[in-house]
Short mmCIF file of C-alpha atoms in Angstrom, two decimals:
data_model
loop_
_atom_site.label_atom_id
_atom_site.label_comp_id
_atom_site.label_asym_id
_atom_site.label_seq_id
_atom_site.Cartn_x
_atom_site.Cartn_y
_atom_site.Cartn_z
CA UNK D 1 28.98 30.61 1.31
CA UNK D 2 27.31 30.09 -2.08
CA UNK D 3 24.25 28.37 -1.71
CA UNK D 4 23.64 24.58 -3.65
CA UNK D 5 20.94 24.70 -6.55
CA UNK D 6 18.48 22.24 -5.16
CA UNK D 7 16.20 22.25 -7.87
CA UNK D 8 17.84 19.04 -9.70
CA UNK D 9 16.44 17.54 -12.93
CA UNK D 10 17.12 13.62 -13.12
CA UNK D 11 17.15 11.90 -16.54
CA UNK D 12 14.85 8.70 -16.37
CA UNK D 13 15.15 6.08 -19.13
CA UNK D 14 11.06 5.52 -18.30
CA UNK D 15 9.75 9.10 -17.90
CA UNK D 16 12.45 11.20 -19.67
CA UNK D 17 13.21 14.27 -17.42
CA UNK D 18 12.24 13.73 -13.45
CA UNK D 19 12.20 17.69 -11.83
CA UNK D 20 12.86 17.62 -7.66
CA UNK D 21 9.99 20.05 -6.97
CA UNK D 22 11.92 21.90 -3.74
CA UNK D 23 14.65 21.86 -1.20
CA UNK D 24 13.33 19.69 1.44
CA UNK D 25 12.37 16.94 -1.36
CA UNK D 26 16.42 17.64 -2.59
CA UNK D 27 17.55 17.39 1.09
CA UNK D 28 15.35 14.36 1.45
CA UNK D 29 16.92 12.38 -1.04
CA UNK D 30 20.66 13.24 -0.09
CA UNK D 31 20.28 11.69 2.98
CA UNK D 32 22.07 8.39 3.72
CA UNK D 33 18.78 6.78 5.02
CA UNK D 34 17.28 7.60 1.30
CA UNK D 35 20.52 7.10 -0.63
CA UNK D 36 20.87 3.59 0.70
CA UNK D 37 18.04 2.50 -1.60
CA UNK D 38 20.38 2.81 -4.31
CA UNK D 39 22.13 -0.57 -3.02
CA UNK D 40 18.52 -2.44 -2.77
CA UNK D 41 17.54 -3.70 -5.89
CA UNK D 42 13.66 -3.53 -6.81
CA UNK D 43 13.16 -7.09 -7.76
CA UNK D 44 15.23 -9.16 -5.49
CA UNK D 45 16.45 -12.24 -6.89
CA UNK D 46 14.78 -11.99 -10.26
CA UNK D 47 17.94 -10.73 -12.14
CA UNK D 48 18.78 -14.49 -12.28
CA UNK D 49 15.81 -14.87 -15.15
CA UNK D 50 15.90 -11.78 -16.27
CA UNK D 51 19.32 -10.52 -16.96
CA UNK D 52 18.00 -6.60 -16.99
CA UNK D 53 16.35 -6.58 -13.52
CA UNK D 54 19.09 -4.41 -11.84
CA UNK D 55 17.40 -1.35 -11.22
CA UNK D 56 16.65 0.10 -7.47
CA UNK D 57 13.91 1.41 -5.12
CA UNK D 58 15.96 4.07 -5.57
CA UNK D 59 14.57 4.22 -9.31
CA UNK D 60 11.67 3.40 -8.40
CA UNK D 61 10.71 6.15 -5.67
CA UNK D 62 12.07 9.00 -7.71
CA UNK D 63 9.49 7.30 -10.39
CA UNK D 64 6.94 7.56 -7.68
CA UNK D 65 7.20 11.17 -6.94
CA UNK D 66 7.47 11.67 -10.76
CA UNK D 67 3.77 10.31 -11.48
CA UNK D 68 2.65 11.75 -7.96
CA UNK D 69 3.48 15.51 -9.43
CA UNK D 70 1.86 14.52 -12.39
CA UNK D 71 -1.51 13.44 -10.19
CA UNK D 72 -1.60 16.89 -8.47
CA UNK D 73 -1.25 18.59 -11.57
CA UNK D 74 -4.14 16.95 -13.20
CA UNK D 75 -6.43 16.82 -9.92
CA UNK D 76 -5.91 20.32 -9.62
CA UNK D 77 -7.01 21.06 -13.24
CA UNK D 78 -9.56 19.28 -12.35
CA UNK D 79 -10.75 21.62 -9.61
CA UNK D 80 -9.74 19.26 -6.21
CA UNK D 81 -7.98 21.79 -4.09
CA UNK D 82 -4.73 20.50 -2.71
CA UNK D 83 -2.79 23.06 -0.80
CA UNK D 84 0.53 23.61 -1.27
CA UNK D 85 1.57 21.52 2.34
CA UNK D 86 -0.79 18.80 1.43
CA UNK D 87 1.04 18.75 -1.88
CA UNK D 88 4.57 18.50 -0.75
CA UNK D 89 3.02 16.31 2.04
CA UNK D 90 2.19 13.82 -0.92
CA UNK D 91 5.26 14.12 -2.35
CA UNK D 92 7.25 13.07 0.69
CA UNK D 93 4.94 10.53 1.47
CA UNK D 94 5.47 8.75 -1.67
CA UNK D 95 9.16 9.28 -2.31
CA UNK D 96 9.73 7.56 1.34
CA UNK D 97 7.06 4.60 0.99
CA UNK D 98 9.59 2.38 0.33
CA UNK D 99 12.29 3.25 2.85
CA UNK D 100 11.93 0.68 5.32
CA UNK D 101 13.03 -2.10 2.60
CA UNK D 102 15.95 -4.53 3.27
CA UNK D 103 18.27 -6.82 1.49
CA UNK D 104 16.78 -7.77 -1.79
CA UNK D 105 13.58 -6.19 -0.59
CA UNK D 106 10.95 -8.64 0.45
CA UNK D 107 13.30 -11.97 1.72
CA UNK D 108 14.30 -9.88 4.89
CA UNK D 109 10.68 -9.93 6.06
CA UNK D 110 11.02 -13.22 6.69
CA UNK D 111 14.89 -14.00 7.98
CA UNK D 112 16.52 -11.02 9.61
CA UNK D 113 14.17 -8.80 11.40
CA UNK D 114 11.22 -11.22 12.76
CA UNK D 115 7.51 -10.55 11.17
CA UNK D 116 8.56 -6.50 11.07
CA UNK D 117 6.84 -5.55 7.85
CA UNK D 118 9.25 -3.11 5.30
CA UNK D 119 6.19 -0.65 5.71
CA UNK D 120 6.51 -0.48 9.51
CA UNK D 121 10.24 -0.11 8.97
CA UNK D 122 9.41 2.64 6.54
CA UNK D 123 7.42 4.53 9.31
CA UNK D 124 10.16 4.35 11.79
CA UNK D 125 12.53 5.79 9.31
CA UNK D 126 10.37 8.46 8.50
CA UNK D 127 9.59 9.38 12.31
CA UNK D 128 13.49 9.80 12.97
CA UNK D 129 13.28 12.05 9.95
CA UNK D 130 10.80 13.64 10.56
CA UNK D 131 12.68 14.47 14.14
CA UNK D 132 15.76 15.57 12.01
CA UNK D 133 13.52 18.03 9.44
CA UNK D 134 11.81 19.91 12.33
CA UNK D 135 8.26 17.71 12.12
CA UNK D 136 8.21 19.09 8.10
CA UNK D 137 6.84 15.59 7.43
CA UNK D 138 4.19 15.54 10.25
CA UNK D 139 1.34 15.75 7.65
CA UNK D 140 3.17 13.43 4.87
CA UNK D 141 3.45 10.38 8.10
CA UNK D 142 -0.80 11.38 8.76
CA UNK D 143 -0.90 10.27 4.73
CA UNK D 144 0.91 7.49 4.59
CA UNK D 145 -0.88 5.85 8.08
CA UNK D 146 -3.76 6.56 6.37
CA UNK D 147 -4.74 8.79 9.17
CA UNK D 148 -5.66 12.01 7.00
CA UNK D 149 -9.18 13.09 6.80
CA UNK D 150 -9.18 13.51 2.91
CA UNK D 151 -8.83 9.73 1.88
CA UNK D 152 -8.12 10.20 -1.93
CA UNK D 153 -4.60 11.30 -0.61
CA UNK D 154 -4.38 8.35 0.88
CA UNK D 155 -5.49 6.72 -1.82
CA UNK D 156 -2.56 7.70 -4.00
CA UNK D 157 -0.17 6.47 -1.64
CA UNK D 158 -1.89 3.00 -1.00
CA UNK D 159 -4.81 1.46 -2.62
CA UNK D 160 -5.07 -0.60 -6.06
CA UNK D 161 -4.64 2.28 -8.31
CA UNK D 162 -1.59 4.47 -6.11
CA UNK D 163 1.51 5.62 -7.55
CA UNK D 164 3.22 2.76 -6.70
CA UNK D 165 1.54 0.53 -8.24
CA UNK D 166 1.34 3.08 -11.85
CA UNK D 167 5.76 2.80 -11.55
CA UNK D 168 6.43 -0.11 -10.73
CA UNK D 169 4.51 -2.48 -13.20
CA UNK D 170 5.77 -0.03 -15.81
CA UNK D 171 9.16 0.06 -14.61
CA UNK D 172 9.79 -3.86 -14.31
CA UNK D 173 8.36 -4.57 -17.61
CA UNK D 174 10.90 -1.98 -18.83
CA UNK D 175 13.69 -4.05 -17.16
CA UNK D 176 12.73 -6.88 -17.76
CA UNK D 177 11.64 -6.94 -21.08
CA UNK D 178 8.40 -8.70 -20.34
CA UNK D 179 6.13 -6.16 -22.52
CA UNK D 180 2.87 -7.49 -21.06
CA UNK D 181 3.23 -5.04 -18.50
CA UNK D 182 3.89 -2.03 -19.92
CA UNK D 183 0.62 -0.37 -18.56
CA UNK D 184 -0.04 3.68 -20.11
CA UNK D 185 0.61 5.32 -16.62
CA UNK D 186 0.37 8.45 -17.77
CA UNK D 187 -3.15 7.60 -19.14
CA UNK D 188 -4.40 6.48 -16.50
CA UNK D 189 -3.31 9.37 -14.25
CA UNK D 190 -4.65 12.32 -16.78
CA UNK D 191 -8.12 9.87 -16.21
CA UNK D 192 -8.40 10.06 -12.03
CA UNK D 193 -10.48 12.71 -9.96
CA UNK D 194 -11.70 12.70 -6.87
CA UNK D 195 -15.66 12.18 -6.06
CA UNK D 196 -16.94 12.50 -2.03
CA UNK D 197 -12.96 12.70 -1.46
CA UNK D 198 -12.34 9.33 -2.71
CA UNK D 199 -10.08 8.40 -6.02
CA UNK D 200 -12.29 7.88 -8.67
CA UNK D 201 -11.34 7.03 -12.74
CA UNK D 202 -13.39 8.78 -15.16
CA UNK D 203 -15.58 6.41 -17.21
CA UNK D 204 -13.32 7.06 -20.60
CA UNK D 205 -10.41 5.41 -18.48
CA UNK D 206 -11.89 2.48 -18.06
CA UNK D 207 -10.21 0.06 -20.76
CA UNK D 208 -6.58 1.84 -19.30
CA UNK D 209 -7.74 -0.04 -16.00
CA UNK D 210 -8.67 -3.37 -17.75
CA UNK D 211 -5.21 -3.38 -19.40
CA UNK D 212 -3.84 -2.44 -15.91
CA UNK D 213 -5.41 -4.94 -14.09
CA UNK D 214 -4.46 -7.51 -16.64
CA UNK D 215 -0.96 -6.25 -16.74
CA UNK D 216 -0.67 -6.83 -12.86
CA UNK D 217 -1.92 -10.32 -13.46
CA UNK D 218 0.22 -11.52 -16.47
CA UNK D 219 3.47 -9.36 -14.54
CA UNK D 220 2.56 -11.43 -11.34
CA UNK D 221 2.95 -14.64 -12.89
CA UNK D 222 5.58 -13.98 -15.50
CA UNK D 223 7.78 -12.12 -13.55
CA UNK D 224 7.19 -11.58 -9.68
CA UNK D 225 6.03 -15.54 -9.14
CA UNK D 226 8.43 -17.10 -11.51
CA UNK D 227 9.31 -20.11 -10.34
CA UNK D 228 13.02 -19.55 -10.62
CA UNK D 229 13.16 -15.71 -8.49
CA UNK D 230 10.59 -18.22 -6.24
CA UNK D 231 13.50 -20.80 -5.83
CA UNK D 232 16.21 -18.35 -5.36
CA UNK D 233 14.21 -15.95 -3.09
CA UNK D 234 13.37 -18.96 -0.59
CA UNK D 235 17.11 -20.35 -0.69
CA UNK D 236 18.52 -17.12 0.47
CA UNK D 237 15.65 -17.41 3.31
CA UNK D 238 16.90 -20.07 4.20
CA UNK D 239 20.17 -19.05 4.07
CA UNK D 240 19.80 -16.10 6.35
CA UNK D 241 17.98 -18.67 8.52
CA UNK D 242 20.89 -20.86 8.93
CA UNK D 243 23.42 -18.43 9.63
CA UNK D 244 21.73 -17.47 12.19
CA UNK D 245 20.90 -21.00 13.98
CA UNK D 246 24.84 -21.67 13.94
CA UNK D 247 25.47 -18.50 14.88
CA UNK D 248 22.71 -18.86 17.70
CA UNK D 249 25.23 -22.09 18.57
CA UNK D 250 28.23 -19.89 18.57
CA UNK D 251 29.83 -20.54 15.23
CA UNK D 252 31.61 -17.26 13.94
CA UNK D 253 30.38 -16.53 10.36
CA UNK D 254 32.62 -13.97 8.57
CA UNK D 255 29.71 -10.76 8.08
CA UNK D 256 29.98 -7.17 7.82
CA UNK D 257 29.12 -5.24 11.29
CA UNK D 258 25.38 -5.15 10.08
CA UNK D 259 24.42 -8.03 9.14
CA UNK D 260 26.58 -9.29 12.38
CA UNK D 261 24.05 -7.70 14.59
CA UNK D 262 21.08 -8.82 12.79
CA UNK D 263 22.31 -12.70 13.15
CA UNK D 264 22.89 -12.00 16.50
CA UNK D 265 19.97 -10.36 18.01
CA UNK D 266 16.60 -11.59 17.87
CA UNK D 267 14.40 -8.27 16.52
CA UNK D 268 11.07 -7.85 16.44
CA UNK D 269 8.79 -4.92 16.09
CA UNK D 270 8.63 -4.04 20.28
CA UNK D 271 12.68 -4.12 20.51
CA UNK D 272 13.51 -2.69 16.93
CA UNK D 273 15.11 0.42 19.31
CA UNK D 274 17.05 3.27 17.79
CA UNK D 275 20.44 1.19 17.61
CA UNK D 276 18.50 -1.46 15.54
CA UNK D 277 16.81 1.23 12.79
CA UNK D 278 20.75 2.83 12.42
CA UNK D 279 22.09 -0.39 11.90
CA UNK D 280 19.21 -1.28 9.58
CA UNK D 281 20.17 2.21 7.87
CA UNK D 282 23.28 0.29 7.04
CA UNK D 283 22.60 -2.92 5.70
CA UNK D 284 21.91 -3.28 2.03
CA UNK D 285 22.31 -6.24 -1.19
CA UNK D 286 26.01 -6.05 -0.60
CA UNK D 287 26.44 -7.01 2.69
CA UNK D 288 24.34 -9.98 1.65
CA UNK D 289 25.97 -11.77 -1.28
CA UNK D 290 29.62 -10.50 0.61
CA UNK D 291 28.60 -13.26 2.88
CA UNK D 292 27.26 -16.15 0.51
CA UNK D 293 30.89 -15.33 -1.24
CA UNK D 294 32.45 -16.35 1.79
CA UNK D 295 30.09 -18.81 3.14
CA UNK D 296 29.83 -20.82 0.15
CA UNK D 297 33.40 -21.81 1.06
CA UNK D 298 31.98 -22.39 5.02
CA UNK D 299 32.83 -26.50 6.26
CA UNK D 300 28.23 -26.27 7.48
CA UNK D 301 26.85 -28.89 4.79
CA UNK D 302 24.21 -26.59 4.53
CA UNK D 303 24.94 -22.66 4.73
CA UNK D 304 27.45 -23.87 2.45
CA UNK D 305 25.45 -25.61 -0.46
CA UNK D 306 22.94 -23.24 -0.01
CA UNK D 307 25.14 -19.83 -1.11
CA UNK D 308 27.09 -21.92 -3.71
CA UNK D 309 23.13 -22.64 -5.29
CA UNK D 310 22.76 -18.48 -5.40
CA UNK D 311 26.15 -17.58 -5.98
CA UNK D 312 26.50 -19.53 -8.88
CA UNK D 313 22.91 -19.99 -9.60
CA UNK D 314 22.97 -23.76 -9.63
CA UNK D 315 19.16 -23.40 -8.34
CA UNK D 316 16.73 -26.03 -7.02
CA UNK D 317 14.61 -27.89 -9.40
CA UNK D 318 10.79 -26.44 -9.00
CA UNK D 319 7.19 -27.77 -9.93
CA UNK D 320 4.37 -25.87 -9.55
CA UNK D 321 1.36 -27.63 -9.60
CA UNK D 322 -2.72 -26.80 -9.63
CA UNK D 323 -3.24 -29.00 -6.33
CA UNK D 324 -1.24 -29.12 -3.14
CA UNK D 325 1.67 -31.61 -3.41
CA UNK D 326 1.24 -35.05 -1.72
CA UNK D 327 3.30 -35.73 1.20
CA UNK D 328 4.46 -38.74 0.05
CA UNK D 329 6.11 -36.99 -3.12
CA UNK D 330 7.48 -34.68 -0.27
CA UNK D 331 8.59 -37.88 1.72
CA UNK D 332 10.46 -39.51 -1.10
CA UNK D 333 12.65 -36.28 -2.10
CA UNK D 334 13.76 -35.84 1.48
CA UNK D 335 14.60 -39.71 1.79
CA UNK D 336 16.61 -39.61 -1.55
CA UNK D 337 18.45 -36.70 -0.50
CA UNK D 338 19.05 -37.87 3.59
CA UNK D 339 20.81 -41.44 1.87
CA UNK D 340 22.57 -39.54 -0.53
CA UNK D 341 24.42 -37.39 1.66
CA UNK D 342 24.24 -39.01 4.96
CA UNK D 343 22.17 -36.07 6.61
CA UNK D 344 19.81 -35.73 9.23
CA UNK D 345 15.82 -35.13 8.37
CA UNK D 346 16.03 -31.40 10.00
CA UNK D 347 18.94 -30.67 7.45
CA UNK D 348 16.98 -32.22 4.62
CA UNK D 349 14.17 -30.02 5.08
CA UNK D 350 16.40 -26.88 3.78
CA UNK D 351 16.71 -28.63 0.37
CA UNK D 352 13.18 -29.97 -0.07
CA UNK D 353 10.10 -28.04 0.86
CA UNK D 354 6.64 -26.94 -0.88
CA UNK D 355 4.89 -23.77 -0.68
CA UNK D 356 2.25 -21.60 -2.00
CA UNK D 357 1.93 -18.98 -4.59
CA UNK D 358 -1.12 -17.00 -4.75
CA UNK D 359 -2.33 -14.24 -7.26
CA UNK D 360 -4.86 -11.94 -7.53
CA UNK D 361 -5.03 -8.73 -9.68
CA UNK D 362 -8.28 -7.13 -8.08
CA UNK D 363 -9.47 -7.16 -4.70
CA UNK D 364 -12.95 -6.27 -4.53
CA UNK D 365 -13.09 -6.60 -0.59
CA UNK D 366 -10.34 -3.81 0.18
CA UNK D 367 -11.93 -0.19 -1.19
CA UNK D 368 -12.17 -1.07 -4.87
CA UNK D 369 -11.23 1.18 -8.11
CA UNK D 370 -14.41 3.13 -8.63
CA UNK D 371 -15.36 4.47 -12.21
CA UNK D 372 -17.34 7.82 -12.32
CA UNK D 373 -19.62 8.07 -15.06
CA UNK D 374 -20.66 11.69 -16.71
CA UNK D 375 -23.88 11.56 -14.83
CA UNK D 376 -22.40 11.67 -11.71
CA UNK D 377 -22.96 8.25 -10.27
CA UNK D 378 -20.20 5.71 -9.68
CA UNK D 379 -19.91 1.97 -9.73
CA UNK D 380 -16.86 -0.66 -9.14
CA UNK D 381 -14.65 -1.23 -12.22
CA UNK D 382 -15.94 -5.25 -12.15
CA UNK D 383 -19.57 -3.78 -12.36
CA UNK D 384 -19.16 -1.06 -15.28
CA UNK D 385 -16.97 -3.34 -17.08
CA UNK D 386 -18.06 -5.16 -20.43
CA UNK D 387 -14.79 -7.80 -19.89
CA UNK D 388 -15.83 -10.57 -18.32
CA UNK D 389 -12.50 -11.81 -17.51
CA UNK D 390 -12.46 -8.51 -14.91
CA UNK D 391 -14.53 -11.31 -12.91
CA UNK D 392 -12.26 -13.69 -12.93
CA UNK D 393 -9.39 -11.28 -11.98
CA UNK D 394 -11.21 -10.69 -8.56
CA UNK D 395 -11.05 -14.11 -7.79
CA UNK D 396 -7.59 -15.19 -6.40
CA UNK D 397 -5.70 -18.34 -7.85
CA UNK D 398 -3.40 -20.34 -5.95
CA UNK D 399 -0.92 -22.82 -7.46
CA UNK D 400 1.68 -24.92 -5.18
CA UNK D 401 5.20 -25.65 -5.80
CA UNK D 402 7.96 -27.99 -4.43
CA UNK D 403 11.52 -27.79 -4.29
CA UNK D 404 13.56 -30.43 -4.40
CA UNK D 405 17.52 -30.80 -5.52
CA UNK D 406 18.74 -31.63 -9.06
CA UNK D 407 19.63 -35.46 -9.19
#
C-alpha cells in the first residue's frame, strides 16, 4: 500500500506558505474532532459589521502552529534547548488550544453547555485524543494545563504575549480590514528569549510590544466589543436560551440531532460524559443558523422575533454609555414594548436588557510581559516603557450598554 505524503504545505493569505512539521501533526489535523473547526467561525457574529470576518479557528490554529515553529526556531538560535518531544509537544499544544470551541465560538459558553469553559472542553478533547494517539500528547496536555516544569513553554501557549494572541490580532485585522491591528508578529517573535525559564522580550522589542498592546486595545473596541457583534452575540444567547425553556415545556423545535441533545439535557462540567464530548464533536455554526431559519417561522412571540433579528439582521438598537444605565430608562423600554405587543414582563426582558463591556489590554496582576535589557536585568514592559499611555492600558475601562427594540 503506498504510503500518504504527510508533510503538507498550506498556502496562508497571512503568512504565505504554512509547512505541517510531521505525521502525527498531519494525522492530527485530519481528524474529524480538528476538521470540525473549519465550520466554527473565529469571530462569531461579527461578519454582520464586517462583511470579511468569515474565516475559522481552523485558520486560525494552523496560524498558531505557524508562529509557534517560528518561536522554536528563534529560541533555539538563541541557545534555549528545546528537545525534539518538547518541541512537537508545543506544537500540538497550540494547534489544539482551541478545540473545545462551539457554535460561533464564545455564545455557547453561556447557552448550551452550562458555565463549561471552551478551554475545559478543549482538554477533554485532547484527553480522548490523546487515548486514540497512544498518550503521544501526554507532554503537549502537561503544557497546555500549565503543569510543565519549564514555564516559558507555557508561556507560549497562554500568557499576554502567546501565539495566540501574535495570530489572532493579526489575522482579524486582516479580515476585517480594521488596520489598527495589524501588529508585526513576526517581529515580535524574532525579539523573545527565555531568562530563569520565563518568556522574556529583548529590550530592542520593546516599541513592537507598545504597538501590540495598543493594537489589542483599539482591536478590542473596534472590532471584538462593537456594539453591533455585542447585540447580535447576546440575541442568539438568548435565543439558544429560549429554545431550550420551551423545549424544557415540551414544545418540539425542528434541530439537527446535536443541537437536539444539547436543548434537551442540562450539561455541566461533572456530567459532560463521553456521549456529551461526541455529540459536542458534532455540533458546529450550521446546525445553529439551520435552526433560526426554521424558527424564525416558529408561532413563540419570542424564539421567533428573536432569529428573524439575526437571520435578517434587523438588530436591536444599542447605547453604550460611560455610567451604568438607570433603571428607570430600563423600566420605560420594557413598559413601551409590554403595551405594544401585549406581552408579559418575563418575555419583555429578552428584548430589553443592559450589560457590561469591559477592556483591558495589559494585565499587570497575571505574570506580566517582562523586557530583558543587555545587562542582564529585567523589568515589566509598564516600567521600562517611555509611553505613558502603557499606564493607562493596565488599567481596565468599563462602559455599559442597553438594548432595547427599534420603535
Amino acid at each position: 500500500m503506498q504510503k500518504s505524503n504527510k508533510l503538507k504545505i498550506l498556502n496562508d493569505p497571512i503568512y504565505g506558505f504554512i509547512t505541517i512539521p510531521n505525521s502525527l501533526i498531519f494525522d492530527l489535523i485530519e481528524h474529524r474532532y480538528f476538521q470540525r473547526l473549519r465550520r466554527i467561525t473565529q469571530m462569531g457574529m461579527s461578519y454582520l459589521v464586517y462583511p470579511g470576518a468569515h474565516h475559522t479557528r481552523f485558520h486560525h490554529a494552523i496560524g498558531c502552529m505557524h508562529l509557534m515553529q517560528k518561536a522554536v526556531q528563534v529560541l533555539r538560535f538563541k541557545g534555549v534547548e528545546i528537545s525534539e518531544d518538547e518541541k512537537n509537544a508545543l506544537y500540538i499544544a497550540i494547534l489544539l488550544h482551541d478545540i473545545g470551541h462551539g457554535p460561533f465560538s464564545h455564545a455557547m459558553e453561556h447557552s448550551i453547555v452550562n458555565g463549561v469553559s471552551h478551554e475545559q472542553i478543549s482538554l477533554l478533547f485532547m484527553e480522548k485524543l490523546n487515548a486514540e494517539f497512544n498518550n503521544d500528547l501526554t507532554l503537549a496536555i502537561k503544557i497546555f494545563k500549565g503543569e510543565y516544569p519549564r514555564p516559558f513553554m507555557c508561556e507560549l501557549i497562554s500568557s499576554q504575549i502567546d501565539m495566540d494572541r501574535a495570530d489572532y490580532l493579526k489575522r482579524d485585522s486582516f479580515y476585517t480590514g480594521v488596520a489598527e491591528g495589524n501588529i508585526n508578529s513576526e517581529r515580535l517573535i524574532t525579539m523573545l528569549n527565555v531568562k530563569d525559564n520565563k518568556l522574556v522580550i529583548e529590550d530592542k522589542g520593546i516599541y513592537s510590544i507598545e504597538k501590540f498592546l495598543v493594537a489589542r486595545r483599539l482591536m478590542y473596541w473596534q472590532v471584538y466589543l462593537h456594539k453591533t457583534s455585542l447585540t447580535a452575540e447576546q440575541l442568539l444567547i438568548r435565543v439558544l436560551k429560549r429554545a431550550k425553556e420551551l423545549t424544557k415545556k415540551g414544545v418540539k423545535l425542528p434541530a439537527s440531532k446535536p443541537l437536539q441533545y444539547f436543548l434537551n439535557e442540562e450539561i455541566i462540567l461533572n456530567n459532560f460524559n463521553t456521549e456529551s464530548l461526541e455529540t459536542f464533536s458534532k455540533l458546529d455554526d450550521y446546525d445553529i443558523v439551520s435552526a433560526m431559519k426554521a424558527w424564525q417561522y416558529h408561532e413563540d412571540f419570542i424564539l421567533k422575533n428573536l432569529c428573524d433579528m439575526i437571520i435578517n439582521r434587523d438588530l436591536l438598537k444599542v447605547k453604550i454609555k460611560k455610567k451604568p444605565i438607570e433603571a428607570s430608562v430600563l423600566i420605560q423600554h420594557k413598559e413601551e414594548l409590554i403595551t405594544k405587543y401585549s406581552i408579559s414582563k418575563a418575555e419583555a426582558d429578552y428584548f430589553v436588557f443592559t450589560g457590561e463591556i469591559s477592556n483591558q489590554a495589559y494585565t499587570r496582576k497575571k505574570q506580566g510581559i517582562t523586557i530583558l535589557h543587555k545587562n542582564g536585568k529585567t523589568e515589566d514592559v509598564v516600567k521600562a516603557s517611555d509611553q505613558l499611555n502603557l499606564k493607562a492600558l493596565a488599567k481596565p475601562v468599563t462602559k455599559y450598554y442597553i438594548c432595547y427594540p427599534k420603535s
